[in-house]
Every structure is written in structure tokens, then in C-alpha cells.
mmCIF file of C-alpha atoms in Angstrom:
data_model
loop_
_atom_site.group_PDB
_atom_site.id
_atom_site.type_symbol
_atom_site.label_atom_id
_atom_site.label_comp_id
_atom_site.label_asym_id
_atom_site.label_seq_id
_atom_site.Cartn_x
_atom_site.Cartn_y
_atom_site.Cartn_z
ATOM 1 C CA UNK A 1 105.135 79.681 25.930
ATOM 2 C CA UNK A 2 101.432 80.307 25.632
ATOM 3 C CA UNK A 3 99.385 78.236 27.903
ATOM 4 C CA UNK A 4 96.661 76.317 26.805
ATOM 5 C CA UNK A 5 93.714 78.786 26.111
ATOM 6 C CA UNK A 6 89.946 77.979 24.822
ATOM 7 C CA UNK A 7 89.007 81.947 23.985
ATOM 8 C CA UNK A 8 85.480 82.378 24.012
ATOM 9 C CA UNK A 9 83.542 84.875 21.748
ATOM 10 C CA UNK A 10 79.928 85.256 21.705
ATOM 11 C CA UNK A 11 79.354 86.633 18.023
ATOM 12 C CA UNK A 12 75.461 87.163 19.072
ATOM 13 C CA UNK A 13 77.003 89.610 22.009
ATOM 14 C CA UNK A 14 79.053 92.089 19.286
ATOM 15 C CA UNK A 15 76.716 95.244 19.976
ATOM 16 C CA UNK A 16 79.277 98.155 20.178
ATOM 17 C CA UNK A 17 82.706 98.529 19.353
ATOM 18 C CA UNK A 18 85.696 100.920 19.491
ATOM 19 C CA UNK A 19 88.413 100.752 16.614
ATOM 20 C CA UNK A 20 90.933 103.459 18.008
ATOM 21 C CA UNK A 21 94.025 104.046 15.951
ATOM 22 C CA UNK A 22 97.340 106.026 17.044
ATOM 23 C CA UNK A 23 99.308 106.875 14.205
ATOM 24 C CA UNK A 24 102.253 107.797 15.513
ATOM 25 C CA UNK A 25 102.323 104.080 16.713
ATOM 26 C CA UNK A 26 100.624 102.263 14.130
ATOM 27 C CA UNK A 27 98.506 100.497 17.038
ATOM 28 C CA UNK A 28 95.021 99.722 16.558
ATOM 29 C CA UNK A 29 93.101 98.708 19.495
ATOM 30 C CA UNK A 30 89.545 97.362 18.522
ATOM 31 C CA UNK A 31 87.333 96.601 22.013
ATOM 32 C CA UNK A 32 84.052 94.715 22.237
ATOM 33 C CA UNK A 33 81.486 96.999 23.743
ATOM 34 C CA UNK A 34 84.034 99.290 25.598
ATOM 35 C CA UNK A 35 87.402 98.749 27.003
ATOM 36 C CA UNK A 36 88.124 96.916 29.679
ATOM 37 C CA UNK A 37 91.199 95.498 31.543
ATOM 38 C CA UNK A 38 91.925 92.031 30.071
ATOM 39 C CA UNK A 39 95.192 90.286 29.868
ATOM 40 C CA UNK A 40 97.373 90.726 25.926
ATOM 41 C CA UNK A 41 98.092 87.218 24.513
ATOM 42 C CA UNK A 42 100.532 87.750 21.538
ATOM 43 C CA UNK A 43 99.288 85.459 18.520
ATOM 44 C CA UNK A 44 101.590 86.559 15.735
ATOM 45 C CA UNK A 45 103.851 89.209 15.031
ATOM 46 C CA UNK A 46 101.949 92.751 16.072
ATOM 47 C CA UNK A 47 98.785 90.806 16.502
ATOM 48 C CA UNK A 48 97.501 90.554 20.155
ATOM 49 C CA UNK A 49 93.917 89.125 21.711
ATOM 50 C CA UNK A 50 92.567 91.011 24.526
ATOM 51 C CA UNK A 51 91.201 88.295 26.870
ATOM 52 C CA UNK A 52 89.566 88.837 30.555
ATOM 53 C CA UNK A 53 88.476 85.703 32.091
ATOM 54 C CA UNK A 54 89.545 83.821 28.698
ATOM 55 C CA UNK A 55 86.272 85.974 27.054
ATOM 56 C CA UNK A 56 87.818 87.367 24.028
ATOM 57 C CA UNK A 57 87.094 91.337 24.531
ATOM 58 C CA UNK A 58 89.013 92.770 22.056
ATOM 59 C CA UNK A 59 92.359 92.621 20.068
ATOM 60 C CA UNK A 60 95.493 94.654 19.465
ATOM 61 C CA UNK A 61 97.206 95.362 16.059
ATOM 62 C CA UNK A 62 100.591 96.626 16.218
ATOM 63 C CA UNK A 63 102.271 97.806 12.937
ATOM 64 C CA UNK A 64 98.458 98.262 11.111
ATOM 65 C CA UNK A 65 99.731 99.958 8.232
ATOM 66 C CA UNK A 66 103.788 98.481 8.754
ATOM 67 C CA UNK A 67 102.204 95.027 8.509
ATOM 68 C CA UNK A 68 98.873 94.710 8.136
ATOM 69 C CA UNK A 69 98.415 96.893 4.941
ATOM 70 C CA UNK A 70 101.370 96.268 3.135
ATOM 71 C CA UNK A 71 99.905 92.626 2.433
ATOM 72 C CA UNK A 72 97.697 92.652 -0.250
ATOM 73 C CA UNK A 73 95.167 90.061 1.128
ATOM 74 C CA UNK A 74 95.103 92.405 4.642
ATOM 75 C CA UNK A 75 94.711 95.305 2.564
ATOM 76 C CA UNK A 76 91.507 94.051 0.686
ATOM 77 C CA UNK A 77 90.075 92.716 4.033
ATOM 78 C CA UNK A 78 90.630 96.402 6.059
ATOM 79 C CA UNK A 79 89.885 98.519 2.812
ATOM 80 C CA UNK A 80 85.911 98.158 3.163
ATOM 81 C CA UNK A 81 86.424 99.327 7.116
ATOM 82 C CA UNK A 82 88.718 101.990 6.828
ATOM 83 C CA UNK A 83 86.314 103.376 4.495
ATOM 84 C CA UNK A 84 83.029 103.141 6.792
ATOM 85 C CA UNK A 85 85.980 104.338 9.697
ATOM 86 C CA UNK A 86 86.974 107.359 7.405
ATOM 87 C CA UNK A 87 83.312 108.266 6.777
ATOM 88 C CA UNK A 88 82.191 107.892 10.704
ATOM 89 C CA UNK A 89 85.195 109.882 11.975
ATOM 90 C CA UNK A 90 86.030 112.151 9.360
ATOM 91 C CA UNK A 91 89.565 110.847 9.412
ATOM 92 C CA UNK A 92 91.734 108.907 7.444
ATOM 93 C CA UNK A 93 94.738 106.047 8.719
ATOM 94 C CA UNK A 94 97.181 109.037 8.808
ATOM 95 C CA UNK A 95 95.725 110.582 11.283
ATOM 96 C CA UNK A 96 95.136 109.478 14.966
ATOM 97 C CA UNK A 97 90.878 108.377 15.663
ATOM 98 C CA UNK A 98 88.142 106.492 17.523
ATOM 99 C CA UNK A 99 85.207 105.311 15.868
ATOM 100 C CA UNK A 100 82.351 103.924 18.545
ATOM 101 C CA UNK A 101 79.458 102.246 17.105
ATOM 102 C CA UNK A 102 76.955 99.628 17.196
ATOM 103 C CA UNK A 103 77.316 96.602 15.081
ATOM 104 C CA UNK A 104 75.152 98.075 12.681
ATOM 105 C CA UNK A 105 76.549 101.369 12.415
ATOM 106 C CA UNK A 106 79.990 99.957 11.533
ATOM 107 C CA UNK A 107 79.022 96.992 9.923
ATOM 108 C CA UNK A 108 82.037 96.796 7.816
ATOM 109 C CA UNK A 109 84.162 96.940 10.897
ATOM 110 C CA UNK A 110 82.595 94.831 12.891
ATOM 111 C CA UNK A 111 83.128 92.228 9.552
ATOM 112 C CA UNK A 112 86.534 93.189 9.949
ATOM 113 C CA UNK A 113 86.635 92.285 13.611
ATOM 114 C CA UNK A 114 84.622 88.729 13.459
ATOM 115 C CA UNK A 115 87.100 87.807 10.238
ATOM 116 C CA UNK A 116 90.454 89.179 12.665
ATOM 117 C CA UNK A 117 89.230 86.995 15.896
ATOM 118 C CA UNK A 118 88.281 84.073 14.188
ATOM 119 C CA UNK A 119 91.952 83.893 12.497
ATOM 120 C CA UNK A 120 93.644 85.112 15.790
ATOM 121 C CA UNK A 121 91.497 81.992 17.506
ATOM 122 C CA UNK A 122 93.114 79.337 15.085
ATOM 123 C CA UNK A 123 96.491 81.412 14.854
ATOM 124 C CA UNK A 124 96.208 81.053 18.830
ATOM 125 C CA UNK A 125 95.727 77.147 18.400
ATOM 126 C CA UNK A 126 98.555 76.645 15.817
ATOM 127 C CA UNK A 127 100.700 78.197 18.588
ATOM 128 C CA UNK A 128 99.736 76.257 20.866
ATOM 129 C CA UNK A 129 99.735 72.867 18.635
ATOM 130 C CA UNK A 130 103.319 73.644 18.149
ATOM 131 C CA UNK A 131 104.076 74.623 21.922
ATOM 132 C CA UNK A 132 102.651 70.633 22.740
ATOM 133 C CA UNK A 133 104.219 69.272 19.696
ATOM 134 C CA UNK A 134 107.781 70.777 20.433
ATOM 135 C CA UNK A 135 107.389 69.933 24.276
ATOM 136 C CA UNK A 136 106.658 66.206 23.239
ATOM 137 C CA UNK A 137 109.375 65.980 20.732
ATOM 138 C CA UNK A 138 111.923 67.170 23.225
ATOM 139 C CA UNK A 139 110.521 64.671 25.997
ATOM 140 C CA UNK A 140 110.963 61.956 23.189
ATOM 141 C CA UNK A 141 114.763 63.350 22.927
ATOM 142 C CA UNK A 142 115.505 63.242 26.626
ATOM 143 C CA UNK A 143 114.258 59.659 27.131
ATOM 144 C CA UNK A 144 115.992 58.596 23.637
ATOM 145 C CA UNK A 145 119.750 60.053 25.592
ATOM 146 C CA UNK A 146 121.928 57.175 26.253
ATOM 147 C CA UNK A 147 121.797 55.348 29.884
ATOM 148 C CA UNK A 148 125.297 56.834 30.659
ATOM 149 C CA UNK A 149 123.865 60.585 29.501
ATOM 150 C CA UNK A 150 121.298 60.456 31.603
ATOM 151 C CA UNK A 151 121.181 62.469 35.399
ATOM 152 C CA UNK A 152 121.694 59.755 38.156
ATOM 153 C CA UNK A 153 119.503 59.466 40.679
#
């Protein structure tokens, strides 16, 4: 069950980031400024905010190419930053890399990244939402059980 998070981001604070990718793994791990330890809060499948005092300081993609890339909406998003990433590291996504830039030296990335948090943020909510909603509906169950059903106290 995820608890009941409020991740902050301040998009005015994205300076630097790090997109590191480990092929062998299809992990990417994309950090705000530089990493840092921070708790892992799983959003959706392979899809993982970085969060240290509830500050969102990164995020974690596991299955990039597995997942990510084989959906043709993902694959249009991460096609304009896997370029710029290709170009700044000489590398391509078959190949292990780290790519460390300011915002403006990896603009496209750092697109990439404010388009990834924002729907990890409300992917994060809808969790939640359902977390509260299925709690609710199986408090509403309990207290619907017949006297004779119930525990005595």
C-alpha cells in the first residue's frame, strides 16, 4: 500500500541532470542535480520516483526499452532525448551511458524528465485514490456483515 504522499518538484530548481542507462538491465536512472539517497516509490510497472524528504529527486525506469519503447506514444516522447543523449555521449540505447548536463545542455531530456514526473505525480495519486477508495469500500463491507457475522466483543 502506498502511503499518502504530496511529492514536491521545484521545476525552477532542474539545473543538472544525470540520465544513466545499463543495458544489460534496461534500467534508466535519471537524478536531479546528482544522485542522492532517497527512498524508491513504485508508481507503475518498472516506473519508480526517487523521493528524499518527499522532494522528488529523481526517478527510475525499469524495462526502458522492454516497456517504455515498445509503446508507440513512449517511443515518440523518448525519441527527441535519446537523440540529444546519443549525440552528448556518443552512445546509443544498446550500449551502457551517462549523460550529465545542465538543463540547457540536454534540453530535450530534461523535457523528457518534467513530462515523466508530472505523469508519475498523477500516476502516484491514482494509486493512491484507489488505495482510499478500496480501503473505504471494504470498511463499508465489514459494517454491512450480518450482526451474527460479526466478532463479539
Amino acid at each position: 500500500m502506498v502511503s499518502a504522499l504530496t511529492p514536491r518538484f521545484d521545476i525552477q530548481g532542474l539545473k543538472r541532470l544525470r540520465f544513466s542507462y545499463d543495458a544489460e538491465f534496461d534500467l534508466a536512472n535519471i537524478h536531479i542535480e546528482a544522485p542522492q539517497p532517497a527512498s524508491t516509490i513504485e508508481v507503475d510497472d518498472g516506473w519508480y520516483l526517487r523521493l528524499s524528504d518527499e522532494a522528488i529527486v529523481g526517478m527510475e525506469l525499469h524495462g526502458l526499452k522492454r516497456i517504455f519503447l515498445s509503446s508507440t506514444l513512449f517511443a515518440r516522447v523518448f525519441t527527441p532525448s535519446l537523440d540529444e543523449l546519443r549525440q552528448h555521449t556518443g552512445k546509443t540505447i544498446d550500449e551502457d551511458f551517462t549523460a550529465d548536463g545542465s538543463a540547457q545542455e540536454l534540453p530535450h531530456t530534461s523535457h523528457l524528465l518534467l513530462f515523466m514526473l508530472g505523469a508519475a505525480a498523477m500516476k502516484l495519486q491514482a494509486r493512491q485514490l484507489a488505495e482510499t477508495t478500496d480501503a473505504r469500500a471494504a470498511m463499508q463491507l465489514a459494517n454491512l456483515r450480518s450482526p451474527e457475522d460479526r466478532p463479539h466483543r
